[in-house]
C-alpha cells in the first residue's frame, strides 16, 4: 500500500468518525428555549379642559362625570353656572410587562403600571393602576392582582376624554382573582373581586369597609366570543355589603346585623375592520356606585331587634354607543369617533327613609354626545373632543325614583397631547 493510499484512507476514516461524533452531539442538544421577554412602556400626557359650569369630577377635574344641579340664590343667580379651565400632566404613565418562557405547557406573565393620579395634601402622587401576575396554559388562565374590573375592561370606548365614557360605562380597576377558560373563540370567566380605589358609598362616605366587613368579594361570571373582528359578551355580578356594624341605642353601642345585596349585568358587542369600528355596551343593575356610576342604595324601617336597618338597592340602566373611523397608513393617521350615552334611574323596590349614592339623589336621566378627532404620528397623538352632558334633575319620590323637571347641561372642550414610548427586550 502506497503512502498516498494510506494517507487517503486515514483522512476518510477521520472524517467518518468526526461526522459520527457530530451527529451524536447533535442528538444531545436541547431544543431552543423561549426567551424571557421584558417591556418598559408609558406615555407623557397633557390634558386641557374647559367647562361651561361646575361639574362633579375627579383627578383635578379632568375626569368629569356630570354637571352639578342649579344652585339659585335669592336673586335668581345660578351659583354653579361658573366656567372653568385647567391644564394638567398627572395622567402621564409608566408600566412594565414581563413574560417567561414556556415550561411544560405553562408560562407566567405580569404587569405593573402607575400614574400620578393618587391623592396628596397639596400635590399628586404615584398610584397603582395595574399590579397582577398571570399563569397561562393553552386553554386556561389565572390572574391574581389588581386589574380592570370585568364590568369595565371587557369593553371600553376608545375616546379622547379621560372619563372613558363614565358614568354610562362602568369604570374600575380592583384587586381580584380571575379564571378564564378559553375554548376556541369563546372565553368563560369567573372572578372574585375586592374594592380598593373605587369604593362603594355608605353611612361613612365612600369606603371599602362596607365590603370588608360584609365578609365576601364581588362575584362575577361572564362569557365572551371574539373572532373575525367581532366581539360579543355578557356577564353578571353579585355583591353584598354591610353598611354598619354598630349602632347607638339609648346611649349604648350595640352590634347590628345589616346587609344589602345587589345584582348587575352587562351585554356588549364590538365589530371592526381596517377603517371602521362600532361598539356598544348596556348595563342594567343595582347599586353600581363602586363602578363610578350614579347609583347606590337606601334604608327603610328596622328589623325585629328594633335597631338594625333594612336596605334596598337602587336600580338603573346605562348604555353607550361609539362609531369610529380610522385610517391605516404607515405614519400619519386620523381617528374620528362619536360617543352617545344614556342613563335612567328606576329607584328601589321599597319606599326609603334615606339613600347613600355616588352622585346626587335627585337624578332622573343623564345623556351625553361627544364627537372627537385624533391625529397620530408614530408615538405622538393629538386629540380634540367636544362633550355635551345633560342631566334631568327633579324631585325624588318615596322609592327614590325621580320625577325630572329641569335640564342642566355642561359644554366641555377637551384637548389631549400624548407621546407614547416603549422598549422591548429579550433574554
C-alpha atoms as one frame of an Amber mdcrd trajectory, in Angstrom:
protein
   0.000   0.000   0.000   1.491   3.285  -1.081   1.912   6.226   1.282  -0.639
   8.248  -0.744  -3.240   5.466  -0.374  -2.576   5.182   3.378  -2.962   8.935
   3.773  -6.247   8.947   1.820  -7.702   6.091   3.909  -6.670   7.852   7.137
  -8.405  11.064   6.091 -11.583   9.192   5.127 -11.701   7.339   8.460 -11.097
  10.583  10.375 -13.939  12.296   8.514 -16.230   9.329   9.167 -15.605   9.306
  12.912 -15.809  13.099  13.228 -19.138  13.154  11.350 -20.479  10.409  13.609
 -19.388  12.324  16.725 -21.044  15.500  15.488 -24.252  13.582  14.799 -24.180
  12.072  18.294 -23.596  15.501  19.902 -26.448  16.994  17.847 -28.901  14.464
  19.227 -27.968  15.598  22.732 -28.609  19.322  22.072 -31.714  20.523  23.912
 -34.445  22.218  21.912 -34.201  26.007  21.824 -35.991  27.601  24.770 -38.288
  30.629  24.507 -36.639  33.791  25.826 -37.679  35.896  28.789 -39.472  38.996
  27.490 -39.418  42.400  29.191 -41.098  45.638  28.154 -40.930  49.144  29.590
 -43.665  51.418  28.265 -45.654  54.520  29.041 -46.514  57.978  27.844 -46.263
  61.637  28.721 -49.719  63.174  28.506 -51.036  66.715  28.917 -54.769  67.428
  29.143 -56.521  70.786  28.778 -60.215  71.120  29.594 -62.779  73.894  29.538
 -66.211  73.537  31.205 -69.157  75.903  30.920 -70.293  75.185  34.522 -69.216
  73.383  37.700 -69.187  69.599  37.403 -68.904  66.546  39.591 -65.377  65.458
  38.678 -62.145  63.822  39.891 -58.411  63.765  39.057 -58.004  67.528  39.185
 -61.386  67.940  37.424 -60.087  66.075  34.328 -62.303  63.031  34.966 -65.731
  64.589  34.501 -68.990  62.818  35.362 -71.989  65.177  35.232 -72.806  68.879
  35.632 -73.957  69.996  39.066 -77.590  70.952  39.587 -78.721  74.563  39.741
 -77.967  76.394  42.970 -80.143  79.502  42.881 -79.788  82.397  45.290 -82.491
  84.913  46.168 -81.547  86.977  43.099 -82.180  84.008  40.804 -78.480  83.584
  40.029 -77.198  80.044  39.457 -74.086  79.803  41.651 -72.917  76.675  39.792
 -73.025  78.360  36.378 -69.320  79.209  36.565 -66.923  78.332  33.688 -63.509
  76.834  34.409 -60.350  75.610  32.658 -57.262  73.612  33.636 -54.050  72.090
  32.241 -52.521  69.021  33.922 -49.979  66.277  33.184 -50.907  63.916  36.037
 -52.260  61.254  33.678 -48.704  60.510  32.422 -47.996  56.810  32.870 -45.198
  54.266  33.302 -45.544  50.485  33.075 -43.610  47.232  32.939 -44.591  43.916
  31.306 -42.927  40.544  31.861 -43.322  37.174  30.151 -41.451  33.963  30.970
 -40.517  31.086  28.657 -42.969  28.203  28.403 -42.289  25.348  30.824 -44.320
  22.156  30.482 -47.013  23.995  28.552 -47.314  26.920  31.003 -45.854  30.430
  31.043 -46.023  33.332  33.510 -46.727  36.956  32.677 -47.041  40.010  34.899
 -47.803  43.722  34.714 -47.215  46.697  36.986 -48.370  50.158  35.936 -48.575
  53.532  37.658 -49.512  57.159  37.053 -49.644  60.399  39.066 -53.366  60.447
  39.873 -53.120  59.484  43.542 -54.383  61.946  46.129 -51.979  64.062  48.175
 -52.285  67.038  50.502 -51.067  69.653  48.014 -49.829  67.574  45.086 -50.482
  64.407  43.131 -48.755  61.148  43.968 -47.935  57.798  42.404 -50.743  55.261
  42.490 -51.075  51.676  41.308 -53.145  51.177  38.173 -52.248  47.545  37.500
 -50.268  45.026  39.553 -51.009  41.408  38.641 -49.466  38.036  37.870 -50.905
  35.611  35.314 -50.498  31.839  34.963 -51.221  30.759  31.391 -51.906  27.404
  29.755 -53.256  26.641  26.294 -56.902  26.760  27.389 -56.717  28.214  30.911
 -55.581  31.425  32.581 -55.446  32.540  36.223 -54.886  36.229  37.067 -54.184
  37.423  40.620 -53.773  41.100  41.495 -55.165  44.479  40.538 -56.517  44.762
  37.013 -59.569  46.012  35.143 -62.872  45.059  36.712 -64.546  42.707  34.175
 -67.593  45.001  34.019 -65.186  47.688  32.756 -62.239  46.171  30.957 -64.038
  43.607  28.791 -65.015  46.535  26.528 -64.031  50.214  26.847 -64.867  53.024
  24.406 -61.827  54.478  22.619 -62.272  58.239  23.042 -60.177  61.288  23.962
 -61.701  62.059  27.358 -60.140  60.607  30.490 -63.563  59.542  31.812 -63.722
  56.754  29.173 -67.490  57.040  28.947 -68.282  57.190  32.678 -70.876  57.299
  34.176 -72.519  55.409  31.281 -69.658  52.934  31.166 -68.573  51.069  34.294
 -65.086  52.187  35.343 -62.983  50.368  37.928 -59.687  48.588  38.478 -59.677
  46.325  41.516 -57.798  43.502  43.284 -59.160  40.191  42.055 -58.655  36.520
  41.438 -59.867  35.750  37.921 -60.073  32.494  35.968 -60.522  32.385  32.175
 -61.250  29.197  30.236 -60.529  29.563  26.506 -62.311  27.264  24.069 -61.537
  28.341  20.504 -63.145  31.790  20.129 -65.106  31.566  23.404 -63.801  32.663
  26.802 -65.619  31.786  30.036 -64.680  33.989  33.001 -65.179  33.817  36.761
 -63.790  36.337  39.244 -63.742  37.228  42.937 -63.192  40.981  43.293 -62.431
  43.354  46.175 -62.821  47.143  46.124 -59.845  49.468  46.580 -59.584  52.764
  44.688 -63.264  52.882  43.729 -65.242  52.003  46.879 -68.995  51.938  47.409
 -70.890  54.790  49.136 -72.345  54.345  52.604 -73.000  55.913  56.024 -69.330
  56.948  56.368 -68.876  58.164  52.802 -67.138  56.130  50.120 -65.289  53.280
  51.857 -64.021  49.742  51.280 -65.110  48.783  54.826 -68.666  48.024  53.745
 -67.358  45.141  51.646 -64.538  44.151  54.023 -66.923  43.684  56.945 -69.503
  42.126  54.635 -67.145  39.155  54.539 -67.245  38.316  50.825 -65.951  39.650
  47.491 -67.976  40.612  44.462 -68.619  37.519  42.363 -68.600  37.755  38.563
 -69.452  35.292  35.782 -69.200  36.078  32.084 -68.751  34.707  28.573 -67.135
  36.375  25.530 -66.938  35.386  21.867 -64.228  37.036  19.749 -63.350  36.160
  16.129 -63.024  37.821  12.708 -63.325  41.361  14.054 -66.450  40.579  16.102
 -66.561  40.612  19.908 -69.739  39.828  21.857 -70.107  39.200  25.575 -72.409
  39.138  28.551 -71.850  38.835  32.269 -73.238  39.479  35.705 -72.070  40.202
  39.230 -73.380  39.720  42.768 -72.295  41.987  45.639 -73.067  42.003  49.367
 -72.215  44.989  51.590 -72.507  45.594  55.319 -73.166  49.335  55.735 -72.960
  49.330  59.553 -71.532  47.012  62.191 -72.728  49.030  65.216 -75.460  51.491
  66.172 -76.175  53.807  69.089 -79.239  52.684  71.043 -80.216  54.614  74.206
 -76.631  55.763  74.695 -75.244  52.223  74.271 -73.194  50.960  71.304 -74.610
  47.663  70.058 -73.849  45.317  67.177 -76.214  45.337  64.226 -76.869  42.726
  61.553 -77.267  44.628  58.285 -76.539  43.701  54.662 -77.537  44.994  51.245
 -77.359  42.556  48.324 -77.355  43.587  44.685 -77.045  42.220  41.153 -75.786
  43.853  37.956 -75.487  42.598  34.374 -73.801  43.711  31.173 -74.212  42.997
  27.465 -71.672  44.322  24.965 -70.660  43.988  21.320 -67.987  45.353  19.007
 -67.241  44.920  15.325 -64.320  46.428  13.480 -62.333  46.217  10.278 -59.431
  48.147   8.806 -61.223  51.503   8.819 -64.438  51.295  10.846 -65.387  50.207
  14.374 -68.768  50.161  16.081 -69.068  49.279  19.774 -71.835  49.324  22.368
 -72.443  48.247  25.956 -75.542  48.182  28.136 -75.511  47.734  31.923 -78.656
  47.027  33.908 -78.306  46.546  37.627 -78.381  47.660  41.219 -76.003  49.565
  43.487 -73.301  50.250  40.866 -71.709  53.207  42.651 -68.464  51.225  43.059
 -68.232  51.219  39.235 -68.298  55.056  39.161 -71.926  55.045  38.049 -74.611
  57.295  39.541 -76.216  54.723  41.834 -76.265  53.336  45.378 -78.753  52.005
  47.915 -81.117  53.136  50.662 -82.525  52.087  54.032 -86.043  51.723  55.390
 -87.596  50.653  58.703 -85.936  48.370  61.243 -85.738  44.642  61.867 -87.221
  42.712  64.786 -84.350  43.709  67.094 -85.610  47.303  66.880 -82.422  48.968
  65.552 -80.929  47.014  62.619 -81.999  48.635  59.344 -83.499  47.112  56.209
 -81.813  48.029  52.920 -82.746  48.076  49.235 -80.505  48.851  46.237 -81.313
  51.465  43.611 -81.711  50.169  40.050 -80.539  51.885  36.877 -79.796  51.187
  33.228 -76.930  52.765  31.290 -75.994  52.366  27.633 -73.273  53.797  25.394
 -72.515  53.513  21.684 -69.431  54.587  19.707 -68.886  54.872  15.967 -65.297
  55.313  14.795 -63.459  55.835  11.506 -59.688  55.352  11.440 -57.116  55.423
   8.674 -54.470  52.699   8.438 -51.462  54.421   6.898 -47.847  53.742   7.848
 -47.223  57.082   9.591 -49.841  59.823   9.518 -53.243  58.621  10.718 -56.571
  60.111  11.763 -59.209  58.666  14.051 -62.687  60.204  14.320 -65.150  58.953
  16.953 -68.572  59.900  18.238 -69.930  58.612  21.564 -73.523  58.644  22.714
 -74.676  57.679  26.210 -77.947  57.408  28.137 -78.753  56.527  31.761 -82.102
  56.091  33.551 -82.759  55.850  37.311 -85.560  53.430  38.301 -85.306  53.818
  42.081 -85.744  50.970  44.606 -88.412  48.317  45.157 -89.293  49.814  48.560
 -90.062  53.266  49.850 -86.883  54.521  51.527 -86.062  56.718  54.506 -82.707
  57.795  53.051 -80.056  56.844  50.492 -76.306  56.541  50.030 -75.364  57.261
  46.429 -72.457  58.213  44.242 -73.616  61.422  42.647 -76.912  63.024  43.683
 -80.232  61.600  44.846 -82.364  63.768  42.527 -81.172  62.451  39.127 -83.810
  61.098  36.754 -81.878  60.751  33.463 -78.442  61.545  32.009 -77.401  61.738
  28.370 -74.200  62.625  26.508 -72.980  63.312  22.981 -69.208  63.516  22.441
 -67.579  63.729  18.978 -63.768  63.646  18.867 -60.878  63.529  16.426 -57.283
  62.374  16.903 -54.135  62.759  14.824 -51.480  60.045  15.235 -47.869  60.186
  14.041 -45.686  57.364  15.340 -45.767  57.854  19.143 -47.392  61.294  19.013
 -51.163  61.688  19.484 -53.111  64.953  19.441 -56.802  64.753  20.316 -59.706
  67.194  20.357 -63.142  66.424  21.811 -66.384  68.281  22.406 -68.666  66.805
  25.067 -72.196  67.806  25.986 -73.631  66.122  29.090 -77.199  66.821  30.136
 -78.898  65.790  33.394 -82.615  65.806  34.146 -82.781  66.784  37.788 -86.057
  66.694  39.688 -87.901  65.605  42.805 -87.161  62.230  44.469 -90.197  60.045
  45.092 -90.671  57.733  48.072 -88.609  54.953  46.416 -86.050  57.493  45.127
 -87.064  57.260  41.530 -87.113  60.872  40.363 -89.652  62.989  38.522 -87.385
  65.140  36.341 -88.460  68.724  35.851 -85.424  70.681  34.657 -82.407  70.064
  32.426 -78.889  71.111  33.365 -76.147  70.786  30.748 -72.398  71.264  30.540
 -70.316  72.031  27.458 -66.785  70.645  27.722 -63.841  71.147  25.350 -61.001
  68.638  25.782 -57.537  68.811  24.185 -55.025  65.993  24.661 -51.334  65.809
  23.730 -49.613  62.446  24.242 -46.214  60.986  23.403 -46.056  57.187  23.742
 -42.851  55.223  24.249 -41.945  51.568  24.706 -38.857  49.360  24.647 -38.997
  45.586  24.493 -36.010  43.347  25.066 -35.479  39.612  25.452 -33.028  37.498
  27.412
